[in-house]
Coordinates of C-alpha atoms in Angstrom, one line a residue:
X1 CA 277.3 163.4 67.1
X2 CA 279.0 163.8 63.6
X3 CA 279.5 167.1 61.7
X4 CA 277.3 166.3 58.8
X5 CA 276.7 170.0 58.1
X6 CA 280.1 171.8 56.0
X7 CA 279.0 175.3 57.8
X8 CA 279.2 173.6 61.4
X9 CA 281.9 171.6 60.6
X10 CA 283.8 174.9 59.3
X11 CA 283.7 176.6 62.9
X12 CA 286.5 176.3 65.0
X13 CA 285.9 174.6 68.4
X14 CA 286.0 177.9 70.2
X15 CA 283.3 179.5 68.1
X16 CA 281.2 175.9 68.7
X17 CA 281.5 176.0 72.5
X18 CA 280.7 179.5 72.6
X19 CA 277.3 178.7 70.7
X20 CA 277.2 175.5 73.0
X21 CA 277.4 177.4 76.0
X22 CA 274.9 180.0 75.8
X23 CA 272.0 176.8 75.2
X24 CA 273.6 174.6 78.2
X25 CA 274.5 177.5 80.7
X26 CA 271.1 178.2 81.4
X27 CA 269.6 174.7 81.3
X28 CA 272.3 173.9 83.6
X29 CA 272.0 176.8 86.1
X30 CA 268.2 175.6 86.3
X31 CA 268.6 172.4 87.0
X32 CA 271.3 173.0 89.6
X33 CA 268.8 175.2 91.3
X34 CA 266.0 172.8 91.0
X35 CA 268.5 169.3 91.6
X36 CA 271.5 170.8 93.3
X37 CA 275.0 170.4 92.4
X38 CA 275.6 166.9 93.6
X39 CA 273.2 165.4 91.1
X40 CA 273.6 167.8 88.0
X41 CA 277.0 168.3 87.7
X42 CA 278.2 164.6 87.4
X43 CA 275.4 164.0 84.6
X44 CA 276.8 167.2 82.8
X45 CA 280.5 165.6 83.0
X46 CA 279.4 162.5 81.8
X47 CA 277.1 163.6 78.9
X48 CA 280.2 166.1 78.0
X49 CA 283.2 163.3 78.4
X50 CA 280.6 160.7 76.2
X51 CA 280.9 163.1 73.5
X52 CA 284.4 163.7 73.8
X53 CA 284.7 160.0 73.2
X54 CA 282.5 159.8 70.3
X55 CA 284.4 162.8 68.4
X56 CA 287.8 160.8 69.6
X57 CA 286.9 157.8 67.7
X58 CA 285.8 159.7 64.9
X59 CA 289.1 161.7 64.8
X60 CA 290.8 158.3 64.8
X61 CA 288.9 156.6 62.0
X62 CA 289.1 159.8 59.9
X63 CA 293.3 159.9 60.6
X64 CA 293.3 156.3 59.6
X65 CA 294.0 155.0 62.9
X66 CA 294.9 156.5 66.8
X67 CA 298.7 156.8 66.5
X68 CA 300.5 159.0 68.5
X69 CA 301.8 161.1 65.1
X70 CA 297.7 161.0 64.3
X71 CA 297.2 162.7 67.7
X72 CA 299.8 165.0 67.1
X73 CA 298.6 166.7 63.6
X74 CA 294.8 166.8 64.8
X75 CA 295.0 170.6 66.8
X76 CA 293.9 172.8 64.2
X77 CA 290.3 173.2 64.8
X78 CA 291.3 173.6 68.5
X79 CA 293.4 176.6 67.7
X80 CA 292.0 177.9 65.1
X81 CA 292.0 182.5 65.3
X82 CA 294.2 182.3 68.2
X83 CA 291.8 180.0 70.5
X84 CA 294.7 178.1 72.0
X85 CA 298.6 179.7 72.1
X86 CA 300.6 176.4 71.9
X87 CA 304.0 175.4 72.7
X88 CA 305.1 172.6 71.4
X89 CA 307.5 170.5 73.5
X90 CA 307.4 166.8 71.3
X91 CA 305.9 165.4 69.0
X92 CA 306.8 161.8 67.9
X93 CA 305.7 158.2 68.0
X94 CA 306.0 157.8 71.6
X95 CA 304.5 161.2 72.9
X96 CA 303.2 164.4 71.9
X97 CA 303.7 167.1 74.4
X98 CA 302.7 171.2 74.4
X99 CA 301.7 173.7 76.7
X100 CA 299.1 175.9 76.1
X101 CA 300.3 179.4 77.4
X102 CA 296.9 181.7 76.5
X103 CA 293.5 179.9 76.5
X104 CA 290.6 181.7 74.9
X105 CA 287.8 179.1 76.1
X106 CA 289.1 180.3 79.9
X107 CA 288.6 183.5 79.1
X108 CA 285.2 183.0 77.1
X109 CA 284.1 181.1 79.8
X110 CA 285.0 183.7 82.1
X111 CA 283.1 186.5 80.0
X112 CA 280.0 184.8 79.9
X113 CA 280.0 184.7 83.9
X114 CA 280.5 180.5 83.8
X115 CA 284.0 180.1 84.6
X116 CA 283.1 177.2 87.0
X117 CA 281.8 175.5 84.0
X118 CA 284.9 175.7 81.6
X119 CA 286.0 172.5 83.5
X120 CA 282.8 170.5 82.6
X121 CA 282.7 172.4 78.9
X122 CA 285.9 172.2 77.5
X123 CA 288.5 170.5 79.9
X124 CA 287.3 167.6 80.9
X125 CA 286.7 166.5 77.5
X126 CA 290.7 166.2 77.0
X127 CA 291.3 162.9 78.4
X128 CA 287.6 161.8 77.2
X129 CA 288.6 162.5 73.4
X130 CA 292.2 160.9 73.7
X131 CA 290.3 157.6 75.0
X132 CA 288.0 157.6 72.3
X133 CA 291.1 158.0 69.5
X134 CA 293.0 155.3 71.1
X135 CA 293.0 152.7 74.2
X136 CA 297.1 153.1 74.2
X137 CA 297.4 156.7 74.1
X138 CA 296.5 158.4 77.5
X139 CA 297.0 162.2 79.0
X140 CA 298.7 163.5 81.6
X141 CA 297.6 167.0 82.7
X142 CA 298.8 168.4 86.0
X143 CA 297.4 172.1 85.7
X144 CA 295.1 174.1 83.8
X145 CA 294.5 177.8 82.7
X146 CA 290.9 177.3 83.5
X147 CA 291.4 176.4 87.3
X148 CA 294.0 179.3 87.5
X149 CA 297.5 177.9 86.9
X150 CA 299.7 180.1 84.9
X151 CA 299.9 177.4 81.6
X152 CA 298.3 174.3 80.6
X153 CA 300.5 171.2 80.3
X154 CA 299.4 168.4 78.0
X155 CA 301.4 165.5 78.0
X156 CA 300.0 162.4 75.8
X157 CA 301.8 159.3 76.0
X158 CA 301.6 155.4 75.1
X159 CA 299.7 153.8 77.5
X160 CA 301.6 151.1 79.7
X161 CA 300.1 148.3 79.4
X162 CA 299.3 145.7 82.8
X163 CA 301.1 142.6 82.9
X164 CA 297.8 141.1 82.5
X165 CA 297.4 142.7 78.7
X166 CA 301.0 142.0 77.7
X167 CA 300.1 138.3 77.5
X168 CA 297.2 139.4 74.8

């Protein structure tokens, strides 16, 4: 869904996620009570990841293409107002790498009493967003603050083509 309202577009992602969580969390809670986690959580993941892929495709279009350089420059809405404290390790044509040293998204989900939903509503979006941004880029991440690690390790790299893809 495109941000056609300039007031919505002006919000940082953290503010958007808090507004979304205020609506989504009670619905998810009710669905989980009625139908169980096994039925509800995969649907939640599928919907949120689909939205992230669409967002990634829009970002690539706005950037004039889904290049690694463009990926290195899109982070301001996610970090706005100190939402994330990033330690940049690399920004190049071949890789984008950073650590998140503070995540106010994780803090917000804990404050709202829904820490178990944070990975579905925020963290799971990361790989899906880059899938929409470019099929040539992939994310490797081994840990998140949301799941108790001291930092999140984001490593975006050019995807290695399979031998059958190299011929095309």
